[in-house]
Amino acid sequence: MRHRPLGEYKWISLSASISLFIAFLLFLLVAVSLPLIDSIYLFIIDFKPQANQPPTSIATDLRFGVWGFCASSVLDLPTIFENNGRCTKPRLGYDVPEDLLDLTGYPDAAGLVVKAFTVLFVLHPVCAIVAFACMFTSLFLSSKAMTIISLFLSTVSAILGSVVFATDLAIEIVARDKVAPVILDGNVMIGWGNGPWMMVVAVFFTWVSVVLLSAVSCRCCGPRKWEVEKMRARGIMSATTTASGAPAQVREIPVMVEEKPEKMRDTKNVLETA
């Protein structure tokens, strides 16, 4: 089988596949973020309670994920590994119940944020799917067609990941612009979650794979072995030509000639005279 996994450009293929696996894992974790995975979220809106206000069940902590958001009060603040607040049902382009918005004390502000960019959230799982597919195709760089497919998929994944990351940042910026005018007293804090930072790392590794696969596609690492053999069979490349097309250096091996002893030469001369 000519096009076997890691058949050509072994280290480049392995490096690209590992980079895409890391990117796929991070894309997937963000894609199944809150409320599916409570500890991963895109951004947070923290409403600060008034001074000397006793703890109540009014939601003061809103954490938004790809498929919904969770509202928590000071009585059940989220931890690193869990979120015991009240969450929406997982769905894309989720609608928030009115009673849940009322828990924030600022229903208009929370509603404006929820409606922003919800359609673009679908790109998170798409990035994970594309990176997963490219992770396998990058193992077959001995095939020219698979190399082109791998480069195309990795480029698409890198571009989509960059767009999604920019969208995640834009959501936080839009949240600031939308919420700030509504909250007159300024007792609100809006910040990024851990999701965008995971996206940064994922996008970095996808662009690393693009560079590695581009080096193979543009023949920067030389032609494949089966291509060299094919060119030699057609007479395009001689056996003394390297894969890059340059003539191979022929190493001269010195020949050692053993000198005969003096007595043997004298005996030979006597026999010839006779």
Backbone as JSON, one array per atom type, in Angstrom:
{
  "sequence": "MRHRPLGEYKWISLSASISLFIAFLLFLLVAVSLPLIDSIYLFIIDFKPQANQPPTSIATDLRFGVWGFCASSVLDLPTIFENNGRCTKPRLGYDVPEDLLDLTGYPDAAGLVVKAFTVLFVLHPVCAIVAFACMFTSLFLSSKAMTIISLFLSTVSAILGSVVFATDLAIEIVARDKVAPVILDGNVMIGWGNGPWMMVVAVFFTWVSVVLLSAVSCRCCGPRKWEVEKMRARGIMSATTTASGAPAQVREIPVMVEEKPEKMRDTKNVLETA",
  "N": [[0.86, -1.2, 0.0], [0.79, 2.03, -1.08], [0.09, 4.62, -0.17], [0.2, 4.84, 2.8], [-0.46, 5.51, 6.33], [1.6, 8.06, 7.69], [3.51, 7.57, 5.77], [5.14, 9.24, 4.25], [7.11, 12.18, 4.84], [7.26, 12.0, 7.7], [7.67, 13.24, 10.3], [6.68, 15.82, 9.93], [4.04, 15.25, 9.21], [3.18, 13.96, 11.55], [3.5, 16.02, 13.43], [1.71, 17.96, 12.46], [-0.7, 16.55, 12.7], [-0.87, 16.15, 15.49], [-1.01, 18.82, 16.34], [-3.46, 19.55, 15.22], [-5.1, 17.81, 16.61], [-4.95, 18.81, 19.24], [-6.09, 21.32, 18.76], [-8.65, 20.51, 17.91], [-9.61, 19.31, 20.28], [-9.75, 21.51, 22.04], [-11.49, 23.21, 20.61], [-13.75, 21.57, 20.71], [-14.32, 21.42, 23.47], [-15.01, 24.08, 24.02], [-17.19, 24.25, 22.33], [-19.07, 22.66, 23.57], [-19.71, 24.06, 25.81], [-20.97, 25.85, 28.71], [-24.52, 25.6, 29.01], [-23.82, 22.88, 29.09], [-21.23, 21.99, 29.86], [-20.4, 23.12, 32.85], [-18.2, 24.55, 33.8], [-16.97, 25.9, 31.73], [-17.19, 28.82, 29.92], [-18.18, 31.68, 27.92], [-18.36, 34.5, 28.39], [-18.91, 36.76, 31.17], [-21.36, 38.4, 33.15], [-21.46, 40.36, 35.85], [-23.4, 41.46, 38.34], [-23.11, 43.82, 40.75], [-24.14, 43.82, 44.09], [-26.02, 46.25, 45.98], [-24.55, 48.41, 48.47], [-24.5, 47.32, 51.83], [-26.62, 45.67, 51.4], [-28.6, 42.88, 52.15], [-27.91, 39.33, 51.59], [-29.62, 37.85, 48.89], [-31.89, 35.91, 46.79], [-31.78, 36.92, 44.28], [-30.47, 36.97, 41.04], [-27.11, 37.61, 40.5], [-24.97, 36.94, 39.02], [-24.21, 36.22, 35.82], [-23.43, 33.84, 33.45], [-22.38, 33.13, 30.25], [-22.66, 30.69, 27.74], [-22.11, 28.61, 24.78], [-24.51, 27.29, 24.26], [-26.4, 28.32, 25.97], [-27.14, 30.03, 29.08], [-26.31, 30.61, 32.54], [-27.76, 31.66, 35.58], [-26.85, 32.94, 38.66], [-27.03, 33.51, 42.17], [-25.79, 35.37, 45.04], [-26.02, 33.53, 46.97], [-25.5, 31.05, 45.92], [-22.99, 30.99, 44.44], [-21.02, 30.3, 41.5], [-18.43, 27.78, 41.24], [-15.08, 26.67, 40.43], [-15.42, 24.19, 39.2], [-18.16, 23.64, 39.06], [-21.55, 24.78, 38.57], [-24.19, 25.86, 40.23], [-26.33, 27.41, 39.67], [-29.4, 28.64, 38.16], [-30.12, 27.47, 34.98], [-30.54, 27.89, 31.43], [-32.27, 25.78, 29.04], [-30.29, 23.67, 26.97], [-29.74, 24.87, 23.76], [-29.41, 26.07, 20.39], [-29.16, 29.48, 19.6], [-30.7, 30.31, 21.75], [-33.7, 31.05, 23.57], [-34.55, 33.16, 26.25], [-36.34, 32.66, 29.19], [-38.85, 34.89, 30.49], [-39.18, 35.08, 33.26], [-36.72, 34.25, 34.15], [-35.05, 36.24, 33.25], [-36.03, 38.29, 34.79], [-34.98, 37.66, 37.24], [-32.49, 38.76, 37.31], [-32.79, 41.37, 37.93], [-32.32, 43.29, 36.11], [-33.81, 43.03, 33.53], [-34.06, 44.04, 30.88], [-31.43, 44.71, 30.12], [-30.08, 42.21, 30.26], [-31.53, 40.8, 28.34], [-30.86, 42.12, 25.95], [-28.19, 41.36, 25.6], [-28.36, 38.6, 25.29], [-29.58, 38.27, 22.81], [-27.64, 38.99, 21.02], [-25.48, 38.0, 18.47], [-26.14, 35.25, 18.55], [-26.61, 33.43, 16.48], [-24.12, 33.06, 15.28], [-22.87, 31.35, 17.0], [-22.99, 28.76, 16.12], [-20.73, 28.21, 14.7], [-18.77, 27.28, 16.4], [-19.01, 24.37, 16.97], [-18.65, 23.62, 14.28], [-15.99, 24.32, 13.7], [-14.69, 22.45, 15.33], [-15.43, 20.04, 14.07], [-14.27, 20.27, 11.5], [-11.52, 20.46, 12.15], [-11.2, 17.94, 13.3], [-11.59, 16.22, 11.11], [-9.44, 16.97, 9.47], [-7.35, 16.19, 11.05], [-7.01, 13.47, 10.59], [-6.65, 13.24, 7.79], [-4.22, 14.51, 7.47], [-2.36, 12.61, 8.08], [-1.76, 11.19, 5.83], [0.21, 12.14, 3.95], [1.71, 11.17, 1.91], [0.2, 10.98, -0.29], [-0.64, 13.1, -2.91], [-3.15, 14.24, -3.39], [-4.43, 13.95, -0.89], [-2.79, 15.57, 0.6], [-3.37, 18.12, -0.44], [-6.08, 18.26, 0.24], [-5.85, 18.16, 3.03], [-4.45, 20.54, 3.53], [-6.36, 22.37, 2.64], [-8.53, 21.88, 4.41], [-7.33, 22.45, 6.89], [-6.75, 25.15, 6.55], [-9.33, 26.21, 6.27], [-10.31, 25.55, 8.82], [-8.59, 27.1, 10.41], [-9.22, 29.72, 9.57], [-11.99, 29.85, 10.16], [-11.83, 29.41, 12.92], [-10.46, 31.72, 13.69], [-12.37, 33.65, 13.01], [-14.45, 32.91, 14.73], [-13.23, 33.32, 17.21], [-12.85, 36.1, 17.06], [-15.52, 36.79, 17.03], [-16.35, 35.96, 19.58], [-14.93, 37.78, 21.14], [-16.12, 40.1, 20.2], [-18.7, 39.79, 21.15], [-18.41, 40.18, 23.89], [-17.6, 42.85, 23.86], [-19.83, 44.06, 22.68], [-21.66, 43.47, 24.66], [-20.76, 45.13, 26.69], [-21.3, 47.62, 25.52], [-24.07, 47.5, 25.21], [-25.14, 46.97, 27.74], [-24.07, 48.84, 29.53], [-25.3, 51.47, 29.04], [-27.85, 50.92, 30.04], [-27.61, 50.19, 32.71], [-27.59, 52.4, 35.1], [-26.41, 53.01, 37.51], [-23.93, 51.88, 37.4], [-23.06, 49.55, 38.67], [-21.94, 47.02, 37.66], [-20.07, 44.41, 36.2], [-18.37, 43.31, 33.4], [-16.83, 40.7, 31.77], [-14.38, 38.52, 30.15], [-14.71, 34.97, 29.78], [-13.26, 31.68, 30.32], [-13.46, 30.45, 27.89], [-12.83, 32.06, 25.46], [-10.01, 32.27, 25.75], [-9.23, 29.62, 25.5], [-9.93, 29.33, 22.87], [-8.01, 30.95, 21.65], [-5.63, 29.45, 21.94], [-6.36, 27.17, 20.46], [-6.74, 28.24, 17.87], [-4.14, 29.08, 17.37], [-2.74, 26.61, 17.15], [-4.01, 25.53, 14.91], [-3.17, 27.26, 12.88], [-0.47, 26.68, 12.97], [-0.5, 24.08, 11.94], [-1.34, 24.71, 9.35], [0.92, 26.03, 8.32], [2.82, 23.93, 8.39], [1.66, 22.02, 6.65], [1.57, 23.53, 4.34], [4.26, 23.72, 3.72], [4.78, 21.16, 2.81], [3.06, 20.97, 0.61], [4.02, 22.9, -1.19], [6.36, 21.79, -2.02], [8.57, 22.32, -0.47], [9.93, 20.6, 1.11], [10.97, 18.8, -0.6], [10.31, 16.36, -3.3], [8.03, 13.51, -3.16], [8.9, 10.07, -2.32], [7.88, 8.1, -4.05], [7.31, 9.67, -6.23], [9.86, 10.44, -7.03], [10.9, 7.95, -7.8], [9.22, 7.42, -9.95], [9.9, 9.46, -11.75], [12.52, 8.75, -12.25], [12.11, 6.32, -13.54], [10.99, 7.17, -15.91], [13.12, 8.42, -17.0], [13.52, 11.04, -16.44], [14.87, 11.81, -14.22], [18.05, 10.94, -13.17], [19.72, 8.08, -11.7], [21.72, 9.0, -10.17], [20.91, 11.38, -9.24], [19.7, 13.59, -6.8], [16.79, 13.88, -4.62], [16.01, 16.53, -4.68], [16.76, 17.32, -7.16], [19.35, 18.06, -7.69], [22.66, 17.11, -8.74], [23.97, 14.1, -7.47], [26.63, 13.73, -5.16], [29.48, 12.0, -5.97], [31.43, 9.75, -4.41], [34.81, 9.23, -4.39], [36.64, 6.25, -4.23], [39.65, 5.27, -3.09], [41.99, 3.07, -4.69], [43.91, 0.51, -3.55], [47.07, -0.62, -4.39], [48.97, -3.39, -4.24], [52.37, -3.67, -3.79], [54.81, -5.77, -5.3], [57.25, -7.92, -3.86], [60.84, -7.35, -4.03], [62.44, -9.53, -4.68], [60.74, -11.26, -6.05], [60.28, -9.84, -8.42], [62.84, -9.9, -9.55], [63.18, -12.65, -10.03], [61.2, -13.05, -11.95], [62.25, -11.58, -14.1], [64.54, -13.08, -14.72], [63.45, -15.49, -15.63], [62.11, -14.59, -17.91], [64.31, -13.85, -19.49], [65.54, -16.27, -19.97]],
  "CA": [[0.0, 0.0, 0.0], [1.71, 3.15, -1.23], [-0.32, 5.77, 0.65], [-0.08, 4.4, 4.16], [-0.27, 6.6, 7.3], [2.99, 8.43, 8.0], [4.39, 6.99, 4.77], [6.06, 10.27, 3.8], [7.19, 13.37, 5.71], [6.76, 11.42, 8.95], [7.64, 14.17, 11.43], [5.76, 16.92, 9.6], [2.69, 14.69, 9.3], [2.86, 13.72, 12.96], [3.38, 17.32, 14.11], [0.46, 18.58, 12.02], [-1.82, 15.79, 13.26], [-0.94, 16.45, 16.92], [-1.49, 20.2, 16.47], [-4.89, 19.56, 14.93], [-5.8, 17.12, 17.7], [-5.07, 19.77, 20.35], [-7.08, 22.32, 18.35], [-9.96, 19.86, 17.94], [-10.03, 19.11, 21.67], [-10.13, 22.81, 22.6], [-12.71, 23.63, 19.92], [-14.86, 20.75, 21.19], [-14.66, 21.82, 24.83], [-15.74, 25.35, 23.95], [-18.46, 24.02, 21.64], [-20.02, 22.05, 24.53], [-19.58, 24.85, 27.03], [-22.16, 26.09, 29.53], [-24.79, 24.85, 30.24], [-23.46, 21.47, 29.04], [-20.09, 21.92, 30.78], [-20.62, 24.31, 33.67], [-16.98, 25.29, 34.12], [-16.47, 26.6, 30.54], [-18.15, 29.83, 29.48], [-17.59, 32.68, 27.02], [-18.17, 35.76, 29.12], [-19.66, 36.85, 32.42], [-21.9, 39.69, 33.6], [-21.55, 40.29, 37.31], [-24.09, 42.61, 38.91], [-22.68, 44.02, 42.13], [-25.26, 44.25, 44.94], [-25.86, 47.54, 46.65], [-23.87, 48.37, 49.77], [-25.33, 46.99, 53.0], [-27.79, 44.89, 50.99], [-28.5, 41.5, 52.62], [-27.92, 38.33, 50.51], [-30.94, 37.44, 48.41], [-31.87, 34.94, 45.69], [-31.72, 37.64, 43.0], [-29.26, 36.6, 40.3], [-26.09, 38.65, 40.34], [-23.88, 36.38, 38.21], [-24.67, 35.62, 34.57], [-22.34, 33.28, 32.67], [-22.93, 32.76, 28.96], [-21.96, 29.69, 26.95], [-22.56, 28.49, 23.4], [-25.87, 26.76, 24.17], [-27.27, 28.9, 26.97], [-26.44, 30.74, 30.15], [-26.74, 30.29, 33.9], [-27.9, 32.8, 36.48], [-26.57, 32.54, 40.04], [-27.09, 34.57, 43.17], [-24.7, 35.33, 46.01], [-26.24, 32.37, 47.83], [-24.97, 29.85, 45.26], [-22.04, 31.43, 43.43], [-20.33, 29.2, 40.82], [-17.04, 27.46, 41.57], [-14.28, 26.35, 39.25], [-15.85, 22.95, 38.59], [-19.6, 23.46, 38.98], [-22.4, 25.97, 38.61], [-25.47, 25.42, 40.77], [-27.36, 28.39, 39.37], [-30.48, 28.25, 37.26], [-29.61, 27.56, 33.61], [-31.49, 27.67, 30.34], [-32.12, 24.49, 28.37], [-29.33, 23.78, 25.86], [-30.23, 25.01, 22.39], [-28.71, 27.1, 19.64], [-30.02, 30.64, 19.47], [-31.64, 30.08, 22.84], [-34.59, 32.09, 24.09], [-34.48, 33.2, 27.7], [-37.66, 32.92, 29.79], [-38.99, 36.2, 31.1], [-38.98, 35.01, 34.7], [-35.29, 34.14, 34.42], [-34.49, 37.58, 33.06], [-36.44, 39.11, 35.93], [-34.14, 37.35, 38.39], [-31.29, 39.6, 37.31], [-33.08, 42.73, 38.37], [-32.13, 44.15, 34.94], [-34.24, 42.16, 32.43], [-33.8, 44.64, 29.58], [-30.0, 44.61, 29.83], [-29.73, 40.82, 29.99], [-32.15, 40.4, 27.09], [-30.09, 42.65, 24.83], [-26.97, 40.59, 25.42], [-28.69, 37.26, 24.84], [-29.95, 38.29, 21.4], [-26.5, 39.38, 20.18], [-24.57, 37.03, 17.88], [-26.45, 33.86, 18.89], [-26.52, 32.6, 15.28], [-22.72, 32.76, 15.02], [-22.39, 30.31, 17.91], [-22.94, 27.47, 15.43], [-19.38, 28.02, 14.16], [-17.92, 26.56, 17.36], [-18.92, 22.94, 16.62], [-18.13, 23.46, 12.92], [-14.52, 24.34, 13.82], [-14.26, 21.17, 15.89], [-15.62, 18.99, 13.07], [-13.26, 20.43, 10.44], [-10.21, 20.1, 12.71], [-11.19, 16.5, 13.5], [-11.4, 15.58, 9.81], [-8.09, 17.26, 8.99], [-6.42, 15.46, 11.9], [-6.77, 12.17, 9.97], [-6.11, 13.39, 6.43], [-2.82, 14.95, 7.53], [-1.5, 11.44, 8.25], [-1.54, 10.57, 4.53], [0.87, 13.14, 3.11], [2.33, 10.53, 0.76], [-0.72, 11.23, -1.4], [-0.73, 14.52, -3.28], [-4.54, 14.67, -3.22], [-4.7, 14.08, 0.54], [-2.06, 16.75, 1.08], [-4.14, 19.3, -0.81], [-7.29, 18.25, 1.07], [-5.45, 18.51, 4.4], [-4.15, 21.97, 3.57], [-7.63, 23.1, 2.5], [-9.3, 21.75, 5.65], [-6.65, 23.18, 7.98], [-6.92, 26.58, 6.3], [-10.72, 26.52, 6.63], [-10.42, 25.5, 10.27], [-7.88, 28.25, 10.98], [-9.99, 30.94, 9.28], [-13.22, 29.8, 10.97], [-11.46, 29.61, 14.32], [-10.15, 33.14, 13.89], [-13.64, 34.38, 12.97], [-15.19, 32.61, 15.97], [-12.56, 34.02, 18.3], [-13.2, 37.51, 16.94], [-16.93, 36.91, 17.43], [-16.42, 35.88, 21.04], [-14.48, 39.07, 21.66], [-17.12, 41.11, 19.85], [-19.85, 39.63, 22.04], [-18.1, 40.85, 25.16], [-17.59, 44.3, 23.6], [-21.23, 44.46, 22.49], [-22.3, 43.42, 25.98], [-20.4, 46.37, 27.4], [-22.0, 48.75, 24.91], [-25.51, 47.37, 25.38], [-25.54, 46.95, 29.14], [-23.63, 50.05, 30.24], [-26.29, 52.55, 29.06], [-29.04, 50.54, 30.78], [-27.28, 50.22, 34.14], [-27.22, 53.79, 35.37], [-25.57, 53.15, 38.7], [-22.59, 51.37, 37.11], [-22.69, 48.4, 39.5], [-21.9, 45.84, 36.82], [-18.76, 44.07, 35.67], [-18.47, 42.41, 32.25], [-15.49, 40.2, 31.45], [-14.27, 37.29, 29.38], [-14.58, 33.7, 30.48], [-12.11, 30.9, 29.89], [-13.66, 29.99, 26.53], [-12.02, 32.77, 24.46], [-8.59, 31.94, 25.89], [-9.07, 28.3, 24.89], [-9.99, 29.55, 21.42], [-6.72, 31.5, 21.22], [-4.69, 28.34, 21.82], [-6.81, 26.32, 19.37], [-6.45, 28.93, 16.61], [-2.68, 29.04, 17.19], [-2.32, 25.29, 16.67], [-4.5, 25.33, 13.55], [-2.27, 27.98, 11.97], [0.77, 25.89, 12.92], [-0.73, 22.99, 10.97], [-1.37, 25.3, 8.01], [2.31, 26.27, 7.91], [3.47, 22.64, 8.14], [1.1, 21.41, 5.44], [1.97, 24.36, 3.2], [5.64, 23.36, 3.39], [4.74, 19.93, 2.02], [2.35, 21.22, -0.65], [4.85, 23.7, -2.11], [7.58, 21.02, -2.26], [9.72, 22.86, 0.26], [10.62, 19.47, 1.73], [11.36, 17.87, -1.65], [9.23, 15.49, -3.78], [7.82, 12.25, -2.45], [9.77, 8.99, -2.79], [7.31, 7.44, -5.21], [7.45, 10.59, -7.36], [11.24, 10.34, -7.49], [11.04, 6.69, -8.52], [8.49, 7.54, -11.21], [10.7, 10.29, -12.64], [13.69, 7.97, -12.67], [11.66, 5.32, -14.49], [10.76, 7.86, -17.18], [14.36, 9.0, -17.46], [13.58, 12.47, -16.13], [15.86, 11.97, -13.16], [18.98, 9.82, -13.17], [19.9, 7.43, -10.41], [22.71, 9.76, -9.4], [20.32, 12.68, -8.94], [19.02, 13.61, -5.52], [15.36, 14.19, -4.67], [15.83, 17.95, -4.97], [17.13, 17.59, -8.54], [20.78, 18.35, -7.79], [23.45, 15.89, -8.93], [24.51, 13.51, -6.24], [28.07, 13.74, -5.06], [30.06, 10.67, -6.07], [32.6, 9.66, -3.54], [35.88, 8.42, -4.98], [37.24, 5.29, -3.31], [41.01, 4.98, -3.55], [42.33, 1.66, -4.9], [45.23, 0.19, -3.0], [47.82, -1.58, -5.21], [50.02, -4.02, -3.43], [53.65, -3.81, -4.49], [55.43, -7.08, -5.17], [58.6, -7.87, -3.29], [61.94, -7.18, -4.99], [62.93, -10.83, -5.11], [59.82, -11.82, -7.02], [60.51, -9.17, -9.69], [64.1, -10.41, -10.12], [62.93, -14.01, -10.52], [60.42, -12.93, -13.19], [63.16, -11.12, -15.16], [65.42, -14.2, -15.1], [62.65, -16.43, -16.42], [61.85, -14.01, -19.23], [65.57, -13.86, -20.25], [65.77, -17.64, -20.39]],
  "C": [[0.88, 1.24, 0.0], [1.37, 4.29, -0.29], [-0.75, 5.28, 2.04], [0.12, 5.57, 5.12], [1.2, 6.79, 7.65], [3.97, 7.82, 7.01], [5.43, 7.96, 4.26], [6.0, 11.44, 4.77], [6.67, 13.03, 7.12], [6.61, 12.46, 10.05], [6.73, 15.35, 11.17], [4.31, 16.44, 9.73], [2.27, 14.49, 10.75], [2.66, 15.03, 13.72], [2.07, 18.01, 13.74], [-0.75, 17.87, 12.64], [-1.98, 16.07, 14.75], [-1.47, 17.86, 17.15], [-2.99, 20.28, 16.23], [-5.69, 18.83, 16.0], [-5.99, 18.05, 18.9], [-6.13, 20.83, 20.01], [-8.49, 21.74, 18.4], [-10.48, 19.72, 19.37], [-10.49, 20.42, 22.29], [-11.4, 23.35, 21.94], [-13.93, 22.87, 20.47], [-15.29, 21.17, 22.59], [-15.43, 23.14, 24.86], [-17.11, 25.15, 23.32], [-19.51, 23.41, 22.56], [-19.93, 22.77, 25.87], [-20.94, 24.99, 27.72], [-23.42, 26.27, 28.68], [-24.45, 23.37, 30.18], [-22.27, 21.18, 29.96], [-20.1, 23.22, 31.58], [-19.37, 25.16, 33.85], [-16.41, 26.07, 32.94], [-17.55, 27.56, 30.07], [-17.41, 30.9, 28.68], [-17.36, 34.02, 27.71], [-19.14, 35.81, 30.29], [-20.16, 38.28, 32.61], [-22.16, 39.57, 35.09], [-22.18, 41.58, 37.82], [-23.73, 42.73, 40.39], [-23.87, 44.48, 42.97], [-24.96, 45.59, 45.6], [-25.19, 47.36, 48.01], [-24.89, 48.14, 50.88], [-26.6, 46.24, 52.62], [-27.63, 43.44, 51.46], [-28.53, 40.52, 51.45], [-29.34, 37.9, 50.17], [-30.77, 36.42, 47.28], [-31.87, 35.6, 44.32], [-30.4, 37.33, 42.32], [-28.34, 37.79, 40.13], [-24.94, 38.2, 39.45], [-24.47, 35.68, 37.0], [-23.45, 35.14, 33.78], [-22.91, 32.68, 31.39], [-22.04, 31.74, 28.26], [-22.51, 29.65, 25.54], [-24.04, 28.13, 23.33], [-26.81, 27.34, 25.21], [-26.48, 29.69, 27.99], [-27.04, 30.34, 31.48], [-26.76, 31.55, 34.74], [-27.75, 32.3, 37.91], [-26.66, 33.76, 40.94], [-25.9, 34.45, 44.11], [-24.84, 34.14, 46.96], [-25.68, 31.09, 47.24], [-24.03, 30.24, 44.12], [-21.31, 30.24, 42.8], [-18.91, 29.02, 41.34], [-16.3, 27.12, 40.28], [-14.86, 25.16, 38.49], [-17.36, 22.79, 38.46], [-20.31, 24.8, 39.07], [-23.8, 25.51, 39.02], [-26.6, 26.42, 40.52], [-28.43, 27.82, 38.44], [-30.06, 28.51, 35.82], [-30.75, 27.36, 32.61], [-31.28, 26.27, 29.76], [-31.17, 24.65, 27.18], [-30.02, 23.83, 24.51], [-29.47, 26.14, 21.73], [-29.65, 28.27, 19.38], [-31.11, 30.62, 20.52], [-32.46, 31.32, 23.17], [-34.6, 32.01, 25.61], [-35.87, 33.48, 28.26], [-37.68, 34.28, 30.49], [-38.74, 36.15, 32.6], [-37.51, 34.88, 35.06], [-34.59, 35.48, 34.22], [-34.84, 38.48, 34.24], [-35.58, 38.86, 37.16], [-32.9, 38.23, 38.46], [-31.54, 40.97, 37.9], [-32.93, 43.73, 37.25], [-32.55, 43.34, 33.7], [-33.95, 42.73, 31.05], [-32.33, 44.49, 29.18], [-29.61, 43.18, 29.48], [-30.32, 40.35, 28.66], [-31.41, 40.91, 25.87], [-28.84, 41.84, 24.56], [-27.27, 39.22, 24.83], [-28.97, 37.23, 23.34], [-28.77, 38.59, 20.48], [-25.69, 38.16, 19.76], [-24.91, 35.57, 18.19], [-26.33, 32.93, 17.68], [-25.08, 32.18, 15.01], [-22.16, 31.69, 15.95], [-22.28, 28.95, 17.23], [-21.55, 27.19, 14.87], [-18.47, 27.28, 15.12], [-17.88, 25.06, 17.06], [-18.41, 22.69, 15.21], [-16.61, 23.44, 12.93], [-14.01, 23.01, 14.34], [-14.37, 20.05, 14.86], [-14.55, 19.07, 11.99], [-11.87, 20.04, 10.94], [-10.11, 18.59, 12.92], [-10.95, 15.76, 12.19], [-9.97, 15.77, 9.31], [-7.04, 16.51, 9.81], [-6.07, 14.1, 11.28], [-6.17, 12.3, 8.57], [-4.65, 13.81, 6.44], [-1.86, 13.8, 7.78], [-1.11, 10.8, 6.92], [-0.91, 11.57, 3.56], [1.65, 12.51, 1.97], [1.47, 10.67, -0.49], [-0.82, 12.73, -1.66], [-2.14, 15.05, -3.06], [-4.87, 14.88, -1.74], [-3.96, 15.27, 1.14], [-2.82, 18.03, 0.78], [-5.42, 19.4, 0.03], [-6.96, 18.67, 2.5], [-5.17, 20.0, 4.52], [-5.42, 22.8, 3.48], [-8.42, 23.07, 3.81], [-8.65, 22.52, 6.8], [-6.79, 24.68, 7.8], [-8.34, 27.02, 6.66], [-10.89, 26.54, 8.14], [-9.75, 26.7, 10.93], [-8.67, 29.55, 10.77], [-11.27, 30.98, 10.11], [-12.92, 30.03, 12.44], [-11.14, 31.06, 14.63], [-11.42, 33.99, 13.91], [-14.43, 34.16, 14.26], [-14.56, 33.32, 17.16], [-12.88, 35.51, 18.27], [-14.65, 37.75, 17.35], [-17.09, 36.87, 18.94], [-15.97, 37.18, 21.69], [-15.52, 40.16, 21.39], [-18.35, 41.02, 20.75], [-19.62, 40.35, 23.36], [-18.11, 42.37, 24.99], [-19.01, 44.83, 23.42], [-21.97, 44.45, 23.82], [-21.99, 44.67, 26.78], [-21.2, 47.55, 26.86], [-23.5, 48.71, 25.16], [-25.94, 47.54, 26.84], [-25.22, 48.26, 29.84], [-24.66, 51.18, 30.2], [-27.53, 52.22, 29.9], [-28.81, 50.61, 32.28], [-26.77, 51.61, 34.48], [-26.29, 53.92, 36.56], [-24.18, 52.59, 38.52], [-22.15, 50.2, 37.95], [-22.74, 47.11, 38.69], [-20.48, 45.66, 36.28], [-18.94, 43.04, 34.56], [-17.05, 41.98, 31.87], [-15.54, 38.92, 30.66], [-14.22, 36.09, 30.29], [-13.33, 32.97, 30.02], [-12.24, 30.38, 28.46], [-12.83, 30.72, 25.49], [-10.53, 32.46, 24.56], [-8.29, 30.54, 25.34], [-9.12, 28.41, 23.37], [-8.68, 30.09, 20.89], [-5.71, 30.37, 20.99], [-5.07, 27.44, 20.64], [-6.49, 26.95, 18.02], [-4.95, 28.92, 16.34], [-2.23, 27.7, 16.61], [-2.85, 25.0, 15.27], [-3.63, 26.07, 12.54], [-0.91, 27.31, 11.89], [0.63, 24.75, 11.92], [-0.79, 23.52, 9.55], [0.04, 25.53, 7.48], [3.01, 24.96, 7.56], [2.97, 22.0, 6.85], [1.42, 22.22, 4.2], [3.39, 24.03, 2.76], [5.69, 22.09, 2.55], [4.11, 20.19, 0.65], [3.2, 21.97, -1.66], [6.19, 23.04, -2.4], [8.79, 21.6, -1.56], [10.53, 21.75, 0.92], [11.03, 18.43, 0.7], [10.19, 17.01, -2.1], [9.14, 14.21, -2.96], [8.68, 11.15, -3.07], [9.21, 8.34, -4.04], [7.34, 8.35, -6.43], [8.86, 10.55, -7.92], [11.45, 9.07, -8.29], [10.34, 6.74, -9.88], [9.28, 8.37, -12.22], [11.94, 9.55, -13.12], [13.3, 6.91, -13.69], [11.42, 5.92, -15.86], [12.02, 8.48, -17.75], [14.48, 10.48, -17.2], [14.66, 12.75, -15.1], [16.74, 10.73, -13.16], [19.12, 9.26, -11.77], [20.88, 8.16, -9.52], [22.22, 11.15, -9.08], [19.56, 12.59, -7.63], [17.56, 13.97, -5.7], [15.1, 15.64, -5.01], [16.21, 18.3, -6.39], [18.6, 17.89, -8.73], [21.55, 17.06, -8.0], [24.03, 15.39, -7.63], [26.02, 13.53, -6.26], [28.58, 12.3, -5.03], [31.35, 10.65, -5.28], [33.62, 8.71, -4.17], [36.52, 7.54, -3.91], [38.63, 4.95, -3.81], [41.26, 3.48, -3.62], [43.76, 1.42, -4.44], [45.88, -0.91, -3.85], [48.97, -2.11, -4.38], [51.28, -4.21, -4.26], [54.26, -5.18, -4.22], [56.82, -6.95, -4.58], [59.65, -7.84, -4.38], [62.41, -8.52, -5.52], [62.03, -11.45, -6.16], [60.0, -11.16, -8.38], [61.79, -9.68, -10.35], [63.93, -11.8, -10.69], [62.18, -13.98, -11.83], [61.31, -12.49, -14.34], [64.07, -12.23, -15.63], [64.68, -15.18, -15.97], [62.38, -15.89, -17.81], [63.1, -14.04, -20.09], [65.85, -15.26, -20.79], [64.81, -18.03, -21.52]]
}
